Short mmCIF file of C-alpha atoms and ligand atoms in Angstrom, two decimals:
data_model
loop_
_atom_site.label_atom_id
_atom_site.label_comp_id
_atom_site.label_asym_id
_atom_site.label_seq_id
_atom_site.Cartn_x
_atom_site.Cartn_y
_atom_site.Cartn_z
CA MET A 1 81.56 112.67 101.98
CA ALA A 2 82.70 111.11 98.94
CA GLU A 3 82.02 107.37 98.72
CA ARG A 4 84.89 105.35 99.39
CA PRO A 5 86.17 103.67 96.01
CA ARG A 6 85.45 99.84 96.63
CA VAL A 7 88.87 97.75 96.07
CA PHE A 8 89.17 93.92 95.51
CA VAL A 9 92.36 92.50 96.62
CA SER A 10 92.97 89.07 95.36
CA ARG A 11 95.14 87.48 98.38
CA THR A 12 95.95 87.88 101.48
CA LEU A 13 98.62 90.26 101.91
CA PRO A 14 101.74 89.44 104.13
CA ALA A 15 101.28 93.52 105.14
CA PRO A 16 99.15 94.45 107.55
CA GLN A 17 100.17 97.75 107.38
CA ALA A 18 99.08 97.75 103.55
CA VAL A 19 95.58 96.27 104.73
CA GLU A 20 95.47 98.70 107.15
CA ARG A 21 95.85 101.50 104.40
CA LEU A 22 93.38 100.13 102.30
CA ARG A 23 90.86 99.58 104.60
CA GLU A 24 90.80 103.03 105.60
CA ALA A 25 90.93 104.70 102.53
CA THR A 26 88.35 102.37 100.47
CA ALA A 27 85.51 99.81 100.53
CA LEU A 28 88.10 96.65 100.96
CA ASP A 29 87.11 92.96 99.92
CA VAL A 30 90.12 90.62 100.41
CA TRP A 31 90.02 87.19 99.18
CA SER A 32 91.15 84.90 101.82
CA SER A 33 91.56 81.78 100.06
CA PRO A 34 95.06 80.61 99.38
CA ARG A 35 94.34 79.44 96.19
CA PRO A 36 93.67 82.32 93.48
CA PRO A 37 90.01 83.11 92.63
CA THR A 38 88.93 81.79 89.63
CA VAL A 39 88.11 83.49 86.60
CA ASP A 40 84.33 83.49 87.04
CA GLU A 41 84.83 84.34 90.82
CA LEU A 42 87.76 86.95 90.40
CA ARG A 43 84.98 88.51 87.97
CA GLU A 44 82.21 88.63 90.35
CA ARG A 45 84.22 90.22 93.18
CA VAL A 46 85.88 92.87 91.07
CA ALA A 47 82.43 93.85 89.02
CA GLY A 48 81.24 96.46 91.40
CA CYS A 49 85.17 97.78 91.91
CA GLU A 50 86.80 101.24 91.27
CA GLY A 51 90.51 99.66 92.07
CA VAL A 52 92.04 95.82 92.10
CA LEU A 53 95.10 94.56 93.38
CA THR A 54 96.16 91.83 91.76
CA MET A 55 98.96 89.09 91.89
CA LEU A 56 100.25 87.28 88.65
CA THR A 57 98.34 84.77 89.21
CA GLU A 58 94.93 87.14 88.16
CA ALA A 59 94.29 87.07 84.16
CA VAL A 60 93.11 90.47 83.68
CA ASP A 61 91.95 90.45 79.82
CA ALA A 62 89.35 92.57 77.91
CA ARG A 63 86.51 90.17 79.16
CA LEU A 64 86.97 91.02 82.67
CA LEU A 65 87.36 94.58 82.38
CA ASP A 66 84.31 94.29 80.43
CA ALA A 67 82.49 93.06 82.94
CA CYS A 68 83.73 96.00 84.95
CA PRO A 69 82.53 99.15 83.84
CA LYS A 70 83.59 100.91 86.66
CA LEU A 71 87.53 99.64 87.16
CA ARG A 72 89.88 102.60 86.90
CA ALA A 73 93.06 100.74 88.70
CA VAL A 74 94.65 97.43 88.72
CA ALA A 75 97.77 97.49 90.73
CA ASN A 76 99.74 94.29 89.74
CA MET A 77 101.98 93.25 93.08
CA ALA A 78 105.27 91.80 90.87
CA VAL A 79 106.78 93.51 88.35
CA GLY A 80 105.82 91.35 85.64
CA TYR A 81 102.49 92.38 84.07
CA ASP A 82 102.35 89.48 81.36
CA ASN A 83 98.92 88.41 83.09
CA ILE A 84 97.09 92.29 82.51
CA ASP A 85 95.99 92.63 79.11
CA VAL A 86 97.67 96.40 78.99
CA THR A 87 96.50 97.61 75.25
CA ALA A 88 92.82 96.04 76.56
CA ALA A 89 93.29 97.78 79.72
CA SER A 90 94.47 101.21 78.16
CA GLU A 91 91.36 101.62 75.66
CA ARG A 92 89.40 101.40 78.74
CA GLY A 93 91.54 104.22 80.46
CA VAL A 94 92.41 101.55 83.11
CA LEU A 95 95.65 102.58 84.95
CA VAL A 96 97.99 99.57 85.51
CA THR A 97 100.70 99.55 87.71
CA ASN A 98 103.33 97.58 88.98
CA THR A 99 106.02 96.92 91.84
CA PRO A 100 109.40 97.66 89.88
CA GLY A 101 112.97 98.31 92.24
CA VAL A 102 111.88 96.64 95.18
CA LEU A 103 112.60 93.57 94.48
CA THR A 104 115.41 94.00 92.16
CA GLU A 105 118.20 92.20 94.26
CA THR A 106 115.85 89.68 96.32
CA THR A 107 115.49 88.17 92.55
CA ALA A 108 119.31 88.72 91.89
CA ASP A 109 119.74 86.99 94.50
CA MET A 110 117.47 84.03 93.54
CA ALA A 111 118.98 84.19 90.10
CA PHE A 112 123.03 83.57 91.59
CA ALA A 113 121.43 81.14 93.80
CA LEU A 114 120.09 78.96 91.12
CA LEU A 115 123.37 79.55 89.10
CA LEU A 116 125.24 78.39 91.74
CA ALA A 117 123.28 75.34 93.06
CA ALA A 118 123.41 74.12 89.53
CA ALA A 119 127.18 74.53 88.47
CA ARG A 120 127.83 72.87 91.78
CA ARG A 121 124.93 69.72 91.09
CA LEU A 122 123.22 70.79 95.01
CA ALA A 123 119.74 69.22 94.02
CA GLU A 124 121.35 65.91 93.00
CA GLY A 125 123.60 66.15 95.97
CA GLU A 126 120.92 66.50 98.44
CA ALA A 127 118.97 63.70 96.67
CA ALA A 128 121.83 61.31 97.27
CA VAL A 129 121.77 61.81 100.87
CA ARG A 130 118.35 61.43 101.39
CA GLY A 131 118.20 58.54 99.28
CA GLY A 132 121.40 56.49 100.64
CA ALA A 133 123.11 57.05 97.39
CA TRP A 134 126.12 58.81 99.33
CA GLY A 135 128.71 56.12 99.05
CA PRO A 136 132.49 56.75 100.15
CA TRP A 137 133.99 60.20 98.69
CA ASP A 138 135.08 59.54 95.26
CA PRO A 139 137.35 62.23 93.64
CA ALA A 140 135.30 61.46 89.85
CA TRP A 141 132.04 61.96 92.04
CA LEU A 142 128.78 64.81 90.98
CA LEU A 143 131.40 67.02 89.31
CA GLY A 144 130.50 70.75 88.29
CA HIS A 145 131.36 73.46 86.91
CA ASP A 146 133.08 76.63 88.14
CA VAL A 147 131.50 79.57 88.91
CA SER A 148 134.34 81.75 89.76
CA GLY A 149 136.37 82.83 86.29
CA ALA A 150 133.55 81.81 84.23
CA THR A 151 131.99 84.08 81.36
CA LEU A 152 128.00 84.65 82.70
CA GLY A 153 125.49 86.15 79.58
CA ILE A 154 122.80 88.14 80.55
CA VAL A 155 119.69 87.99 78.24
CA GLY A 156 117.77 91.57 79.17
CA PRO A 157 120.07 94.28 81.00
CA GLY A 158 117.69 95.68 83.13
CA ARG A 159 117.35 96.10 86.78
CA ILE A 160 117.60 92.42 87.79
CA GLY A 161 119.73 91.47 85.34
CA GLY A 162 122.04 94.57 86.28
CA ALA A 163 122.09 93.43 89.72
CA VAL A 164 122.87 89.57 89.11
CA ALA A 165 125.77 91.21 86.85
CA ARG A 166 127.46 92.72 90.36
CA ARG A 167 127.16 89.76 91.54
CA ALA A 168 128.66 87.56 88.78
CA ARG A 169 131.90 90.35 88.97
CA GLY A 170 132.60 89.55 92.81
CA PHE A 171 132.80 86.12 91.63
CA GLY A 172 135.40 87.00 89.40
CA MET A 173 133.29 86.41 86.31
CA ARG A 174 133.19 88.07 82.68
CA VAL A 175 129.92 89.41 81.56
CA LEU A 176 128.08 89.50 78.41
CA TYR A 177 124.80 90.76 77.70
CA ARG A 178 122.50 91.18 75.15
CA GLY A 179 119.81 94.00 75.14
CA HIS A 180 119.37 97.52 74.24
CA GLN A 181 119.02 99.65 76.84
CA PRO A 182 121.29 98.47 79.77
CA VAL A 183 121.02 99.72 83.50
CA ASP A 184 123.13 102.59 84.16
CA GLY A 185 127.09 101.09 85.19
CA PHE A 186 126.47 97.87 83.73
CA PRO A 187 129.26 96.02 83.91
CA GLY A 188 129.39 93.92 80.85
CA GLU A 189 130.08 93.69 77.06
CA ARG A 190 127.46 93.88 74.75
CA VAL A 191 127.34 91.14 71.92
CA SER A 192 124.98 90.05 69.53
CA LEU A 193 122.91 86.68 71.42
CA ALA A 194 124.45 84.23 68.73
CA GLU A 195 128.00 85.67 70.22
CA LEU A 196 126.59 85.44 73.82
CA LEU A 197 124.96 81.76 73.49
CA GLY A 198 128.44 80.87 71.81
CA ARG A 199 130.81 82.09 74.54
CA SER A 200 129.08 81.79 77.82
CA ASP A 201 129.36 79.63 80.59
CA PHE A 202 126.19 80.42 82.02
CA VAL A 203 123.28 82.00 80.59
CA SER A 204 120.56 84.11 82.64
CA VAL A 205 117.37 85.41 81.70
CA HIS A 206 116.56 88.45 82.94
CA VAL A 207 113.36 89.70 79.80
CA PRO A 208 109.56 90.30 80.67
CA LEU A 209 107.65 87.42 78.53
CA THR A 210 106.03 89.36 75.54
CA PRO A 211 104.91 87.90 71.88
CA GLU A 212 108.52 89.26 71.01
CA THR A 213 110.42 86.60 73.63
CA THR A 214 107.82 83.87 73.94
CA HIS A 215 109.48 80.89 73.62
CA MET A 216 112.96 83.01 72.41
CA PHE A 217 114.82 79.78 73.99
CA ASN A 218 113.95 76.88 72.09
CA ALA A 219 115.49 74.10 69.73
CA ALA A 220 117.67 76.83 68.11
CA THR A 221 119.21 79.00 70.65
CA PHE A 222 120.27 75.75 73.10
CA ALA A 223 121.40 74.10 69.84
CA GLN A 224 124.04 77.94 69.87
CA MET A 225 124.96 76.84 73.33
CA GLN A 226 128.27 75.68 74.72
CA PRO A 227 127.66 71.69 75.99
CA HIS A 228 128.98 72.85 79.27
CA ALA A 229 126.23 75.87 79.43
CA VAL A 230 124.10 76.02 82.57
CA PHE A 231 120.69 77.86 81.97
CA VAL A 232 118.90 80.09 84.36
CA ASN A 233 115.63 81.39 84.34
CA THR A 234 113.91 83.51 86.71
CA ALA A 235 111.60 85.47 84.06
CA ARG A 236 109.02 83.69 83.16
CA GLY A 237 108.34 80.18 82.03
CA GLY A 238 106.90 81.25 78.78
CA ILE A 239 110.19 82.31 77.51
CA VAL A 240 110.90 78.86 77.29
CA ASP A 241 110.43 75.95 74.69
CA GLN A 242 110.24 73.89 77.57
CA VAL A 243 109.85 70.58 74.96
CA ALA A 244 112.96 71.89 73.21
CA LEU A 245 114.89 72.49 76.49
CA ARG A 246 113.70 68.64 78.04
CA GLU A 247 115.55 67.54 74.67
CA ALA A 248 118.80 69.89 74.84
CA LEU A 249 119.47 68.69 78.74
CA VAL A 250 118.26 65.19 77.62
CA ALA A 251 121.09 65.05 74.81
CA GLY A 252 123.00 66.84 76.36
CA ARG A 253 123.53 69.79 74.29
CA ILE A 254 123.45 71.98 77.46
CA ALA A 255 125.17 70.92 80.64
CA ALA A 256 122.10 71.89 83.03
CA ALA A 257 119.63 74.00 84.14
CA ALA A 258 117.79 75.89 86.61
CA LEU A 259 114.15 77.15 86.68
CA ASP A 260 112.15 79.76 88.80
CA VAL A 261 109.58 79.82 86.88
CA THR A 262 107.97 77.04 84.35
CA ASP A 263 104.97 77.16 81.87
CA PRO A 264 102.29 76.37 83.21
CA GLU A 265 103.11 77.03 87.12
CA PRO A 266 102.26 75.25 89.23
CA LEU A 267 104.54 72.68 86.95
CA PRO A 268 102.08 69.42 87.47
CA PRO A 269 104.54 66.66 89.38
CA ASP A 270 104.25 64.05 85.88
CA ASP A 271 105.02 67.12 83.40
CA PRO A 272 107.90 65.55 81.06
CA LEU A 273 109.94 67.91 82.12
CA LEU A 274 110.85 67.30 85.50
CA SER A 275 112.25 63.96 83.97
CA ALA A 276 115.07 65.27 82.51
CA PRO A 277 118.36 65.40 84.12
CA HIS A 278 120.41 68.34 85.26
CA LEU A 279 117.44 70.36 86.21
CA LEU A 280 116.47 72.10 89.30
CA VAL A 281 113.36 73.64 89.24
CA ALA A 282 111.86 76.20 92.48
CA PRO A 283 108.47 77.19 92.56
CA HIS A 284 108.37 80.91 91.51
CA LEU A 285 110.38 82.11 94.34
CA GLY A 286 112.20 84.84 93.06
CA SER A 287 111.13 87.91 95.23
CA ALA A 288 109.93 85.71 98.29
CA THR A 289 111.20 87.49 100.77
CA ARG A 290 109.77 88.83 103.94
CA ALA A 291 110.54 91.79 104.01
CA THR A 292 110.36 92.21 99.75
CA ARG A 293 106.80 91.18 99.53
CA ARG A 294 105.98 93.39 102.47
CA ARG A 295 107.67 95.98 100.08
CA MET A 296 105.43 95.00 96.90
CA ALA A 297 102.62 95.00 98.91
CA GLU A 298 103.02 98.10 100.22
CA LEU A 299 104.03 99.71 96.75
CA ALA A 300 101.40 98.32 95.16
CA THR A 301 98.93 99.48 97.76
CA ASP A 302 100.36 102.89 97.01
CA ASN A 303 99.72 103.09 93.35
CA LEU A 304 96.71 101.77 94.01
CA LEU A 305 95.89 104.45 96.45
CA ALA A 306 97.63 107.18 94.37
CA ALA A 307 95.45 106.20 91.27
CA LEU A 308 92.17 105.95 93.43
CA ALA A 309 92.88 109.74 94.43
CA GLY A 310 92.63 110.81 90.83
CA GLU A 311 96.67 111.46 90.79
CA ARG A 312 99.65 109.65 88.16
CA PRO A 313 100.85 106.72 90.24
CA GLU A 314 104.45 106.37 90.41
CA HIS A 315 104.74 102.94 88.57
CA LEU A 316 102.23 103.23 85.92
CA VAL A 317 102.67 101.04 83.19
CA ASN A 318 100.30 102.42 80.67
CA PRO A 319 100.90 106.09 80.28
CA GLU A 320 98.11 106.04 77.39
CA ALA A 321 95.73 105.20 79.93
CA TRP A 322 96.82 108.70 82.04
CA GLU A 323 96.43 110.66 79.37
CA ARG A 324 93.09 109.25 78.22
CA ARG A 325 91.25 109.75 81.61
CA ARG A 326 92.52 113.24 80.78
CA ARG A 327 90.86 114.10 77.99
C1 LIG B 401 107.42 88.14 89.80
O1 LIG B 401 107.57 87.09 89.48
C2 LIG B 401 107.66 89.34 89.51
O2 LIG B 401 107.22 89.58 88.73
O3 LIG B 401 107.50 89.96 90.37
C1 LIG B 402 138.35 67.78 99.60
O1 LIG B 402 137.25 67.89 100.60
C2 LIG B 402 139.22 68.37 99.81
O2 LIG B 402 139.77 68.36 101.51
O3 LIG B 402 140.32 68.65 98.73
#
């Protein structure tokens, strides 16, 4: 009988059945600390492995890949895979997979929760209640912005952007989008980025982090938004120039921002961004429901086991690595 492939899983998965399947099919090593492995710890543990199941906190770069010559597959438990140098993996014939689809609705719920919370100033209200600043009912206190009937601009009309657009339609919003290929049935009007920024009351970002999208939201783009606009980011922190965002909020060039992602993560409590007004920050909870995290772990496991069995995994992000392995 062939020896079972060695696999490292970089965190305790909230999915006992997925772990059981891995344990049956592989020689499994699970990182049991709640903190991510350091670069050195990761290299040590993956060094002799054929497969690794990673979180978005693990940097899989050329150095790591070179230190792990037996590695055949990296299964990321996330839809985003900006933590992985995919080109370097492809060059070495290492298959990379992600977990699209299963977290779409959950992440869209989070984007909408942030949009509503920022529009209606929930974080400020809650802080006032707890901080003793809640006075008698005041007709002019903590006034926010209507979501119903407003215009939402979606930057990145993919799976998650499309799910946010469907929610927006339920709130009677007009939807604009900017991006090349909207998902099927995307309910919105395609416009340029400048027009989207100029017309939207709410702007929600749903693009992956790539060299092209890094700091796509910067002083120039915030300046094109309306002064009452609310900015929502559930994608990746690196898409936003946080110095520019802070300045835009301080200067009132936009009304509010709600972020589920920052750069870095975690954002240190003394980061200057947190001193900006009208800012709500959540600690990267976009896909954080029990059911969705279980589905993500199951899907990452499916992808990893398929790859190790010599099959083409369903959610392969680098088909060129598959071609390379077959040559
Ligand atoms: C989470 O941020 C993901 O990419 O799945
Ligand atoms: C507000 O609470 C209202 O009754 O208008």
